[in-house]
Coordinates of C-alpha atoms in Angstrom, one line a residue:
Chain A
M11 CA -21.8 -131.3 196.7
K12 CA -23.5 -128.3 198.1
K13 CA -20.4 -126.3 197.6
A14 CA -20.5 -127.5 193.9
I15 CA -24.1 -126.2 193.5
V16 CA -23.2 -122.8 194.8
E17 CA -20.2 -122.6 192.7
K18 CA -22.2 -123.5 189.5
T19 CA -25.0 -121.1 190.3
A20 CA -22.8 -118.3 190.8
H21 CA -21.1 -119.1 187.5
I22 CA -24.4 -119.1 185.7
I23 CA -25.4 -115.7 187.3
F24 CA -22.0 -114.3 186.3
L25 CA -22.5 -115.5 182.7
I26 CA -26.1 -114.1 182.4
C27 CA -24.7 -110.6 183.7
A28 CA -22.0 -110.6 181.2
A29 CA -24.4 -111.6 178.4
V30 CA -26.5 -108.7 179.2
A31 CA -23.6 -106.3 178.2
I32 CA -22.7 -108.2 175.1
F33 CA -26.5 -108.4 174.1
A34 CA -26.9 -104.6 174.5
V35 CA -23.8 -103.8 172.3
C36 CA -24.9 -106.2 169.5
A37 CA -28.5 -105.0 169.7
I38 CA -27.5 -101.3 169.6
T39 CA -25.1 -101.9 166.8
L40 CA -27.6 -103.9 164.7
Y41 CA -30.3 -101.3 165.3
M42 CA -28.1 -98.4 164.3
F43 CA -27.3 -100.0 161.2
L44 CA -30.8 -101.1 160.3
K45 CA -32.2 -97.6 161.0
G46 CA -29.3 -95.6 159.7
A47 CA -28.6 -97.3 156.5
P48 CA -31.9 -96.7 154.5
A49 CA -31.3 -92.9 154.5
F50 CA -27.8 -93.5 152.8
S51 CA -29.4 -95.3 150.1
Q52 CA -32.4 -92.9 149.7
V53 CA -30.4 -89.7 149.8
G54 CA -27.1 -91.1 148.5
V55 CA -23.8 -91.3 150.4
T56 CA -22.0 -88.4 148.8
D57 CA -25.1 -86.2 148.8
L58 CA -25.6 -86.9 152.4
L59 CA -22.1 -86.7 153.7
F60 CA -20.5 -84.0 151.5
Q61 CA -23.3 -81.7 150.6
T62 CA -23.6 -78.6 152.8
V63 CA -27.1 -77.5 152.5
W64 CA -29.5 -78.8 155.4
K65 CA -33.2 -77.9 154.4
P66 CA -35.0 -81.0 155.4
T67 CA -38.5 -79.4 155.4
A68 CA -38.1 -77.4 152.1
E69 CA -40.3 -78.0 149.1
T70 CA -37.3 -79.9 147.5
P71 CA -35.5 -81.1 150.7
S72 CA -31.9 -81.0 150.8
Y73 CA -30.0 -83.4 153.5
G74 CA -26.4 -82.4 153.3
I75 CA -24.7 -82.9 156.7
G76 CA -21.2 -81.9 155.6
Y77 CA -21.1 -78.9 157.8
I78 CA -22.5 -80.9 160.7
V79 CA -19.8 -83.5 160.4
L80 CA -17.2 -80.9 159.9
A81 CA -18.3 -79.0 163.1
S82 CA -18.0 -82.3 165.1
V83 CA -14.4 -82.8 163.9
V84 CA -13.3 -79.3 164.1
G85 CA -14.9 -78.9 167.5
T86 CA -13.3 -82.1 169.0
A87 CA -9.9 -81.6 167.5
S88 CA -9.8 -77.9 168.9
A89 CA -11.0 -79.0 172.3
V90 CA -8.4 -81.5 172.5
L91 CA -5.6 -79.1 171.2
L92 CA -6.8 -76.8 174.0
G93 CA -7.3 -79.3 176.7
V94 CA -4.6 -81.7 176.3
P95 CA -1.8 -79.4 177.2
V96 CA -3.4 -78.2 180.2
G97 CA -4.5 -81.6 181.2
L98 CA -1.1 -83.1 180.8
L99 CA 0.8 -80.4 182.6
T100 CA -1.7 -80.7 185.5
A101 CA -1.0 -84.5 185.5
V102 CA 2.7 -83.8 185.5
F103 CA 2.2 -81.4 188.5
L104 CA 0.1 -83.9 190.3
S105 CA 2.7 -86.9 190.0
E106 CA 6.0 -85.1 189.9
I107 CA 5.9 -81.8 191.6
A108 CA 2.9 -81.3 194.0
G109 CA 3.3 -82.1 197.6
K110 CA 0.8 -84.2 199.7
R111 CA -1.4 -81.3 200.7
L112 CA -1.5 -79.2 197.6
G113 CA -1.7 -82.4 195.4
G114 CA -4.7 -83.5 197.4
I115 CA -6.5 -80.2 196.8
V116 CA -6.0 -80.3 193.1
R117 CA -7.0 -84.0 192.9
G118 CA -10.0 -83.3 194.7
A119 CA -10.9 -80.4 192.3
V120 CA -10.3 -82.5 189.3
E121 CA -12.6 -85.3 190.7
L122 CA -15.3 -82.8 191.3
L123 CA -15.0 -81.4 187.9
A124 CA -15.4 -85.0 186.4
A125 CA -18.6 -85.4 188.4
I126 CA -20.4 -82.1 187.2
P127 CA -23.2 -83.0 185.0
S128 CA -23.0 -81.7 181.5
V129 CA -26.1 -79.8 181.8
I130 CA -24.4 -77.6 184.4
Y131 CA -21.6 -76.9 182.0
G132 CA -24.1 -75.9 179.5
L133 CA -25.9 -73.7 181.8
I134 CA -22.8 -71.9 182.8
G135 CA -21.6 -71.6 179.3
M136 CA -24.9 -70.1 178.3
M137 CA -25.3 -67.6 181.2
V138 CA -21.6 -66.6 181.5
L139 CA -19.6 -67.4 178.4
N140 CA -22.1 -66.7 175.8
P141 CA -22.4 -62.9 177.0
L142 CA -18.6 -62.7 177.1
M143 CA -18.4 -64.0 173.7
F144 CA -21.0 -61.6 172.4
R145 CA -19.0 -58.7 173.7
L146 CA -15.8 -60.3 171.9
E147 CA -17.9 -60.7 168.8
K148 CA -18.9 -57.2 168.7
L149 CA -15.3 -56.1 169.1
V150 CA -14.1 -58.2 166.3
F151 CA -16.8 -57.6 163.9
A152 CA -17.3 -53.8 164.9
N153 CA -17.5 -52.5 161.3
R154 CA -18.4 -55.6 159.3
P155 CA -22.1 -55.7 158.8
E156 CA -21.9 -58.7 156.5
H157 CA -21.2 -60.9 159.6
Q158 CA -24.3 -62.5 161.2
F159 CA -24.3 -61.9 165.0
T160 CA -25.1 -64.9 166.9
G161 CA -25.3 -63.3 170.5
G162 CA -22.2 -65.2 171.6
A163 CA -23.6 -68.8 170.9
N164 CA -20.8 -70.0 168.7
M165 CA -18.1 -72.6 167.9
L166 CA -15.6 -70.9 170.2
S167 CA -17.9 -71.2 173.1
A168 CA -18.5 -75.0 172.3
I169 CA -14.9 -75.6 172.0
I170 CA -14.0 -73.9 175.5
V171 CA -16.7 -75.8 177.1
L172 CA -15.6 -79.1 175.6
A173 CA -11.8 -78.4 176.4
I174 CA -12.9 -78.0 180.2
M175 CA -15.1 -81.1 180.0
I176 CA -12.4 -83.5 178.7
L177 CA -9.8 -82.1 181.3
P178 CA -10.7 -84.7 184.1
T179 CA -10.4 -87.6 181.8
V180 CA -7.1 -86.6 180.4
I181 CA -5.6 -85.5 183.9
S182 CA -6.7 -88.7 185.8
V183 CA -5.7 -91.2 183.1
S184 CA -2.3 -89.3 182.5
T185 CA -1.5 -88.9 186.2
S186 CA -1.8 -92.7 186.8
S187 CA 0.2 -93.5 183.8
L188 CA 3.0 -91.0 184.9
K189 CA 2.9 -92.4 188.4
A190 CA 3.5 -95.8 187.0
V191 CA 6.7 -94.9 185.4
H192 CA 9.6 -96.5 187.5
D193 CA 11.5 -94.5 189.9
N194 CA 14.8 -96.0 188.6
L195 CA 14.2 -94.2 185.3
R196 CA 13.9 -90.8 187.1
A197 CA 17.0 -91.6 189.4
A198 CA 19.0 -92.6 186.4
S199 CA 18.1 -89.4 184.4
L200 CA 19.0 -87.0 187.5
A201 CA 22.1 -89.1 188.1
L202 CA 23.2 -88.3 184.6
G203 CA 23.0 -84.6 185.4
A204 CA 19.6 -83.8 183.9
T205 CA 17.5 -81.2 185.6
K206 CA 14.1 -82.1 186.9
E207 CA 12.3 -80.4 183.9
Q208 CA 14.6 -82.4 181.5
T209 CA 13.8 -85.5 183.5
I210 CA 10.1 -84.8 183.1
F211 CA 10.0 -84.0 179.5
K212 CA 12.6 -86.4 178.1
T213 CA 12.4 -89.4 180.3
V214 CA 9.0 -89.6 182.3
I215 CA 6.6 -88.4 179.6
P216 CA 8.0 -90.6 176.9
A217 CA 7.9 -93.5 179.2
A218 CA 4.2 -92.9 180.0
K219 CA 3.3 -92.2 176.4
S220 CA 1.0 -94.9 175.7
G221 CA -1.0 -94.2 179.0
I222 CA -1.2 -90.6 178.0
L223 CA -2.4 -91.4 174.5
T224 CA -5.1 -93.5 176.1
G225 CA -6.2 -90.4 178.1
I226 CA -6.4 -88.4 174.9
V227 CA -8.4 -90.9 173.0
L228 CA -11.0 -91.1 175.9
G229 CA -11.0 -87.3 175.9
I230 CA -11.8 -87.3 172.1
G231 CA -14.6 -90.0 172.8
R232 CA -16.0 -87.6 175.4
A233 CA -15.9 -84.5 173.3
L234 CA -17.4 -86.1 170.3
G235 CA -20.4 -87.6 172.2
E236 CA -21.3 -84.7 174.3
A237 CA -24.7 -83.2 173.4
M238 CA -26.3 -81.3 176.1
A239 CA -23.7 -78.7 176.9
I240 CA -23.1 -78.2 173.2
N241 CA -26.9 -77.8 172.5
M242 CA -26.9 -75.0 174.9
V243 CA -23.9 -73.0 173.9
A244 CA -23.4 -73.5 170.3
G245 CA -26.4 -71.7 168.8
G246 CA -27.6 -74.8 166.6
A247 CA -27.8 -73.2 163.1
V248 CA -26.1 -75.3 160.5
N249 CA -22.9 -73.2 159.4
L250 CA -19.4 -73.6 158.4
P251 CA -17.5 -74.2 161.6
L252 CA -15.7 -70.9 162.1
P253 CA -14.9 -69.5 165.5
F254 CA -17.9 -66.9 165.6
N255 CA -20.3 -68.9 163.6
S256 CA -23.4 -70.5 165.2
V257 CA -22.8 -74.3 164.5
R258 CA -24.4 -77.7 164.9
T259 CA -22.6 -80.9 165.7
L260 CA -23.7 -84.6 165.0
T261 CA -25.2 -84.9 168.6
T262 CA -27.1 -81.7 168.7
Q263 CA -28.3 -82.4 165.3
I264 CA -30.3 -85.4 166.6
V265 CA -31.2 -83.7 169.9
S266 CA -32.7 -80.7 168.4
E267 CA -34.7 -82.3 165.5
M268 CA -35.8 -85.7 166.5
G269 CA -39.0 -84.1 168.2
Y270 CA -41.0 -83.3 165.1
A271 CA -39.0 -85.0 162.3
Q272 CA -41.1 -87.1 160.0
G273 CA -40.4 -89.4 157.0
L274 CA -37.1 -89.1 155.2
H275 CA -36.0 -86.3 157.7
R276 CA -36.2 -88.8 160.5
K277 CA -34.4 -91.4 158.7
V278 CA -31.5 -88.8 157.9
L279 CA -31.4 -88.2 161.6
F280 CA -30.8 -91.9 162.3
A281 CA -28.2 -91.9 159.6
V282 CA -26.5 -88.9 161.5
G283 CA -26.7 -91.2 164.6
L284 CA -25.0 -93.9 162.6
V285 CA -22.1 -91.6 161.3
L286 CA -21.6 -90.5 165.1
Y287 CA -21.6 -94.3 166.1
I288 CA -19.1 -95.0 163.5
F289 CA -16.8 -92.3 164.7
I290 CA -17.0 -93.5 168.3
M291 CA -16.2 -97.1 167.1
I292 CA -13.1 -95.6 165.4
V293 CA -12.1 -93.9 168.6
N294 CA -12.6 -97.0 170.5
F295 CA -10.7 -99.1 168.0
V296 CA -7.7 -96.8 168.4
L297 CA -7.9 -97.1 172.1
L298 CA -8.1 -100.8 172.1
S299 CA -5.0 -101.0 169.9
A300 CA -3.1 -98.5 172.0
R301 CA -3.9 -100.6 175.1
K302 CA -2.8 -103.7 173.3
R303 CA 0.6 -101.9 172.5
E304 CA 0.9 -101.0 176.1
V305 CA 0.6 -104.4 177.1
A306 CA 3.1 -105.6 174.6
E307 CA 5.6 -103.0 175.8
Chain B
M30 CA -22.6 -133.8 186.3
K31 CA -26.0 -133.8 184.9
K32 CA -27.4 -133.9 188.3
K33 CA -25.5 -130.8 189.3
L34 CA -26.9 -128.9 186.2
I35 CA -30.5 -129.8 186.9
A36 CA -29.8 -128.8 190.7
S37 CA -28.5 -125.4 189.7
V38 CA -31.3 -124.6 187.2
L39 CA -33.8 -125.6 190.0
A40 CA -31.8 -123.3 192.3
V41 CA -32.1 -120.4 189.8
C42 CA -35.8 -121.1 189.2
L43 CA -36.6 -121.1 193.0
M44 CA -34.8 -117.9 193.3
A45 CA -36.7 -116.3 190.5
A46 CA -40.0 -117.6 191.9
S47 CA -39.3 -116.2 195.5
L48 CA -38.4 -112.7 193.9
V49 CA -41.5 -112.8 191.8
G50 CA -43.5 -113.6 194.9
C51 CA -42.0 -110.7 196.8
G52 CA -42.9 -108.4 193.9
S53 CA -46.7 -109.4 193.9
Q54 CA -46.9 -109.0 197.5
A55 CA -45.7 -105.5 197.3
E56 CA -48.1 -104.8 194.5
T57 CA -51.1 -106.0 196.5
A58 CA -50.0 -103.8 199.4
T59 CA -49.9 -100.8 197.2
D60 CA -53.2 -101.7 195.7
A61 CA -54.8 -101.8 198.9
T62 CA -53.6 -98.3 199.9
S63 CA -54.5 -97.0 196.6
T64 CA -58.2 -98.2 196.8
E65 CA -58.4 -96.5 200.3
T66 CA -57.3 -93.3 198.8
E67 CA -59.8 -93.7 196.0
V68 CA -62.6 -94.0 198.6
T69 CA -61.6 -90.9 200.3
A70 CA -61.2 -88.9 197.0
A71 CA -64.5 -90.2 195.7
D72 CA -66.5 -87.2 196.9
E73 CA -64.2 -84.9 195.2
S74 CA -64.3 -86.8 191.8
T75 CA -68.1 -87.0 191.6
V76 CA -68.2 -83.8 189.7
A77 CA -65.6 -85.0 187.1
E78 CA -67.5 -88.2 186.7
E79 CA -70.8 -86.4 186.1
E80 CA -69.0 -84.4 183.4
A81 CA -67.6 -87.6 181.9
Q82 CA -71.1 -89.3 182.0
E83 CA -72.7 -86.2 180.2
A84 CA -70.1 -86.6 177.4
T85 CA -70.7 -90.3 177.0
E86 CA -74.4 -89.7 176.8
T87 CA -74.3 -87.4 174.0
T88 CA -72.1 -89.8 172.1
E89 CA -73.6 -93.1 173.1
D90 CA -72.4 -96.3 171.6
L91 CA -70.4 -94.8 168.7
S92 CA -68.3 -97.1 166.7
G93 CA -66.2 -97.2 163.5
N94 CA -63.3 -95.4 161.9
L95 CA -62.8 -91.7 161.6
T96 CA -60.0 -90.8 159.1
L97 CA -58.3 -87.4 159.0
A98 CA -55.4 -86.2 156.7
G99 CA -53.5 -83.2 156.3
S100 CA -51.3 -80.3 157.9
T101 CA -48.3 -81.4 159.8
S102 CA -48.8 -78.2 161.9
M103 CA -51.9 -79.6 163.3
E104 CA -50.2 -82.8 164.8
K105 CA -50.2 -81.7 168.3
L106 CA -53.7 -80.6 168.2
C107 CA -55.0 -83.7 166.5
E108 CA -53.0 -86.1 168.7
A109 CA -54.5 -84.5 171.9
M110 CA -58.0 -84.3 170.5
S111 CA -58.0 -87.9 169.1
E112 CA -56.6 -89.4 172.3
S113 CA -59.3 -87.8 174.4
F114 CA -62.0 -88.5 171.8
M115 CA -61.1 -92.2 171.8
D116 CA -61.1 -92.3 175.7
Q117 CA -64.7 -90.9 175.5
N118 CA -65.7 -93.4 172.7
P119 CA -63.8 -96.7 173.1
G120 CA -65.6 -98.1 169.9
V121 CA -64.2 -95.4 167.7
T122 CA -60.7 -95.6 166.0
V123 CA -59.4 -92.2 164.9
T124 CA -56.6 -92.2 162.3
V125 CA -54.8 -89.1 161.5
E126 CA -52.1 -88.7 158.8
Y127 CA -50.0 -85.9 158.5
T128 CA -49.3 -85.4 154.8
G129 CA -49.6 -81.6 154.5
S130 CA -52.4 -79.2 154.0
G131 CA -52.8 -79.5 150.2
A132 CA -52.5 -83.3 150.2
G133 CA -55.1 -83.6 153.0
L134 CA -57.7 -81.5 151.1
E135 CA -57.0 -83.4 147.9
S136 CA -57.5 -86.7 149.9
L137 CA -60.9 -85.1 151.1
A138 CA -61.9 -84.2 147.6
A139 CA -61.2 -87.7 146.4
G140 CA -63.4 -89.1 149.4
S141 CA -60.6 -91.1 150.9
V142 CA -60.8 -89.5 154.2
D143 CA -63.6 -88.0 156.3
I144 CA -61.9 -84.9 157.3
G145 CA -59.1 -82.8 155.6
N146 CA -56.8 -80.8 157.9
A147 CA -55.3 -77.6 156.6
S148 CA -53.4 -74.8 158.6
R149 CA -54.7 -72.2 156.2
A150 CA -57.7 -70.7 154.8
L151 CA -59.2 -72.9 151.9
K152 CA -58.6 -71.7 148.3
D153 CA -61.5 -70.7 146.1
E154 CA -61.0 -73.8 143.8
E155 CA -60.9 -76.1 146.9
K156 CA -64.2 -74.6 148.1
S157 CA -65.6 -75.1 144.6
S158 CA -64.8 -78.8 144.7
G159 CA -67.3 -79.1 147.8
S160 CA -64.9 -78.8 150.7
V161 CA -66.4 -76.6 153.6
E162 CA -64.1 -74.7 155.7
N163 CA -64.6 -75.5 159.5
I164 CA -62.2 -73.5 161.6
V165 CA -61.5 -75.2 164.7
A166 CA -58.7 -73.1 166.2
L167 CA -56.5 -70.0 165.6
D168 CA -52.8 -70.2 165.7
G169 CA -51.1 -67.0 166.8
I170 CA -47.3 -66.1 166.7
A171 CA -45.7 -63.4 168.5
V172 CA -42.4 -61.6 167.6
I173 CA -40.3 -60.9 170.6
T174 CA -37.3 -58.8 171.4
D175 CA -35.3 -58.2 174.6
K176 CA -36.4 -55.6 177.1
E177 CA -33.8 -53.0 176.3
N178 CA -34.9 -52.8 172.6
Q179 CA -36.3 -49.4 171.4
V180 CA -38.1 -50.7 168.4
T181 CA -41.7 -51.7 169.3
D182 CA -43.3 -51.8 166.1
I183 CA -42.1 -53.6 162.8
S184 CA -43.8 -54.1 159.6
A185 CA -44.2 -57.5 158.1
E186 CA -42.2 -56.5 155.2
D187 CA -39.1 -55.5 157.4
L188 CA -39.7 -58.6 159.6
A189 CA -39.2 -60.7 156.6
K190 CA -36.1 -58.9 155.6
V191 CA -34.6 -59.4 159.2
Y192 CA -35.2 -63.0 159.0
K193 CA -33.8 -63.2 155.3
G194 CA -30.7 -61.5 156.6
E195 CA -31.3 -58.3 154.5
V196 CA -31.7 -56.1 157.4
T197 CA -28.9 -56.8 160.1
N198 CA -28.9 -53.7 162.4
W199 CA -31.7 -52.3 164.6
S200 CA -30.6 -48.8 163.5
E201 CA -32.0 -49.5 160.0
L202 CA -35.5 -50.0 161.7
G203 CA -35.3 -46.8 163.6
G204 CA -33.6 -48.4 166.9
A205 CA -30.3 -48.2 168.5
D206 CA -27.1 -49.2 166.7
E207 CA -27.2 -52.9 167.8
A208 CA -26.7 -55.9 165.7
I209 CA -29.8 -58.1 165.2
V210 CA -29.4 -61.5 166.6
V211 CA -31.9 -63.5 164.6
I212 CA -33.3 -66.5 166.8
G213 CA -35.7 -69.3 165.5
R214 CA -36.8 -72.7 165.8
E215 CA -35.4 -76.0 164.5
A216 CA -36.6 -77.4 161.0
G217 CA -39.8 -79.4 161.6
S218 CA -41.1 -77.2 164.4
G219 CA -44.7 -76.1 163.7
T220 CA -44.1 -72.7 164.9
R221 CA -41.3 -72.2 162.4
D222 CA -43.3 -73.6 159.7
A223 CA -46.2 -71.1 160.4
F224 CA -43.9 -68.2 160.8
E225 CA -42.0 -68.8 157.5
E226 CA -45.2 -69.6 155.7
L227 CA -47.1 -66.5 156.9
L228 CA -44.3 -64.2 156.0
E229 CA -43.7 -66.0 152.7
I230 CA -40.1 -66.8 153.6
K231 CA -40.3 -70.5 153.6
D232 CA -36.7 -71.9 153.9
A233 CA -35.3 -68.5 153.0
C234 CA -34.5 -67.6 156.6
N235 CA -30.9 -67.1 157.7
Y236 CA -30.9 -68.0 161.5
A237 CA -28.0 -67.1 163.8
Q238 CA -29.6 -69.5 166.3
E239 CA -31.8 -72.5 166.0
L240 CA -33.3 -73.5 169.3
D241 CA -35.4 -76.6 170.0
S242 CA -38.0 -75.4 172.3
T243 CA -40.4 -72.5 172.9
G244 CA -38.9 -72.0 176.3
A245 CA -35.3 -71.8 175.1
V246 CA -36.2 -69.0 172.5
L247 CA -38.0 -67.2 175.1
A248 CA -35.0 -67.2 177.5
K249 CA -32.3 -66.7 174.9
V250 CA -34.2 -63.5 173.6
A251 CA -34.6 -62.2 177.1
S252 CA -30.9 -62.5 177.8
T253 CA -29.5 -61.5 174.5
P254 CA -29.2 -57.7 173.7
G255 CA -30.4 -57.2 170.2
A256 CA -32.1 -60.5 169.8
I257 CA -35.4 -61.1 167.9
G258 CA -37.3 -64.4 168.1
Y259 CA -40.8 -65.9 167.5
V260 CA -42.9 -67.9 169.9
S261 CA -46.6 -69.0 170.3
L262 CA -48.6 -66.2 171.4
D263 CA -49.7 -67.8 174.7
V264 CA -46.1 -67.9 176.3
V265 CA -45.1 -64.4 176.0
D266 CA -44.4 -63.0 179.4
D267 CA -42.9 -59.8 180.8
T268 CA -39.4 -60.8 180.4
V269 CA -39.6 -59.9 176.7
I270 CA -41.3 -57.3 174.4
G271 CA -43.9 -58.5 172.0
L272 CA -43.5 -56.5 168.9
L273 CA -46.5 -54.8 167.2
I274 CA -46.8 -56.0 163.5
D275 CA -47.9 -53.4 161.2
G276 CA -49.0 -51.4 164.2
V277 CA -51.2 -54.3 165.6
E278 CA -50.7 -55.6 169.1
P279 CA -50.1 -59.5 169.5
T280 CA -53.2 -60.3 171.6
E281 CA -56.0 -62.8 171.5
E282 CA -58.5 -60.0 170.7
Q283 CA -56.6 -58.8 167.8
I284 CA -56.3 -62.3 166.4
L285 CA -60.2 -62.9 166.9
A286 CA -60.8 -59.7 165.2
G287 CA -58.5 -60.9 162.3
S288 CA -56.2 -57.7 162.3
Y289 CA -53.0 -59.4 163.5
K290 CA -50.8 -60.6 160.7
L291 CA -49.1 -63.5 162.1
Q292 CA -52.1 -65.8 162.7
R293 CA -53.5 -68.6 160.7
P294 CA -56.6 -70.8 161.0
F295 CA -56.6 -74.5 161.7
V296 CA -59.3 -75.9 159.4
M297 CA -60.8 -79.3 159.5
A298 CA -62.5 -79.5 156.2
T299 CA -65.5 -81.7 155.4
K300 CA -66.9 -82.5 152.0
G301 CA -70.3 -80.7 152.1
E302 CA -71.9 -79.1 155.2
L303 CA -71.6 -80.6 158.6
S304 CA -75.3 -81.4 158.5
E305 CA -74.6 -83.7 155.7
Q306 CA -72.0 -85.7 157.5
N307 CA -72.4 -88.9 159.2
E308 CA -72.9 -89.4 162.9
L309 CA -69.3 -90.0 163.6
V310 CA -68.0 -86.8 162.1
N311 CA -70.8 -84.9 163.9
A312 CA -69.8 -86.5 167.2
W313 CA -66.1 -85.4 166.5
F314 CA -67.0 -81.8 165.8
D315 CA -69.5 -81.8 168.9
Y316 CA -66.5 -83.0 171.0
I317 CA -64.1 -80.2 169.6
H318 CA -66.8 -77.6 170.6
S319 CA -67.5 -79.1 174.0
D320 CA -65.8 -77.9 177.1
A321 CA -63.3 -80.7 177.0
G322 CA -62.5 -80.0 173.6
K323 CA -61.9 -76.3 174.2
E324 CA -59.6 -77.2 177.1
I325 CA -57.5 -79.3 174.7
I326 CA -57.3 -76.4 172.3
K327 CA -56.1 -74.0 174.9
K328 CA -53.7 -76.6 176.2
V329 CA -51.9 -76.9 173.0
G330 CA -51.5 -73.2 172.9
L331 CA -54.3 -72.2 170.4
I332 CA -57.0 -69.8 170.4
I333 CA -60.8 -70.7 170.3
P334 CA -62.5 -69.0 167.4
Q335 CA -65.8 -67.4 168.1

């Protein structure tokens, strides 16, 4: 009897704890849609998403977030293009090539990279990367006065910072999926006369494909949701996301203007939050279906 | 089965109760220690208490509603002032709406509010409709560059051109051959609003960087060669150069003298002279002119008019 009570109590406590997470997700989703939707109907879906002029405090305000959405998409995509090859090859090194000692050092470094808070990335980007970018900017645009000089706070800085920030995610998820590939496959490939490189690229990586994909999707999620570091290095003016332009992403848009925004301006910022939320939901949906496929395989 | 359920619910209740018990015990313990510290600190706080008493004496037993409407730029000032005023006069409710200077003065003229806030001098037609200009504070903006910059003086006209993107190199202003990095604040910022309004370049600016705090602008300008930015006058330090505007130094004295261009008055306009206003409105202005009120004005980075 006593045992049964303990069991039952434990069961209820577990249930309550699980309910907290479910409640939080539902509440946040509901809140974002309730708060974000009014601006869409007031400004108009196409005027909001596809117009590019952001002048929320003008006499006749304009709430186009086209460039902002584009900056988020381009920034994330470029960071992934830059970060994934490096991350994947590091994972290959860790699982296939590195010895125990060297592997341990690299693994430790990667773990530390994951633990660094984003504000530190932002700080270093601001103090080191931006001045370097400013020099590069002066070189590239030496005799072109039509270019607006940004002092190095630009899209390129943001992409580089993001690429480094997604490395740990990509590396750790890819490494574990590469390690999960059965040694029989490697042995068979080598026995057929393939070199080590051929084995890695033609056998091991394809076999670990869905795990690597999961790592990439998680990296996309991280890059899309990052606000602090981007806010510090990207300049924050609303512009077409070209490498040397100062840009603003969905996240920094909310961070930088929420403080004093009022009325419709404030509502539009919630709509920006909703757009970001939908992007993240899409990313998670892709992740879930990738995992399901992995299980099915 | 039912028994089990009741038992487990009871168990949870008991657990909760014991947890609550722990919590309240801890609270009483901290309460005790805090009263002790209060006693020891009592001597030091008598001065402050006396001051508070003085303030309550001058505005005894006030009650009612005080309504203000107008300038969005005055939000920080109004929020801080009304909060402190309501602390002193618990019976009074101060409501401030931020509808814009023009709209605030219209509401005042229509008699729907007690005070109309404006972050500019009143126009003649507004004065002729009976509104009286009471300047409660002055807002000054400094234009800053990095230390290496050779330009120390800029005309208001050139400054507007720089921010509109028509002048892009310091050499055009008599400085070194260095690109101008135009730094400003985000949309909605009071400083940005004031700066653009005073130079008549509202929403015509072409920023290279939009930062979301005064500190960020200061740090970025200090560390970027060729940068120009604007901040509240009170935060300028020796990491940057405060540019002269039309040959006038950005100092409090020059603002009080009225010769510095980038300044604006914060007006709390009333319908008719102050002496014609009710007790509540007079108490409000008395509070603004008291030491506590002046402290608040300074704290939000404004200058006290003479």
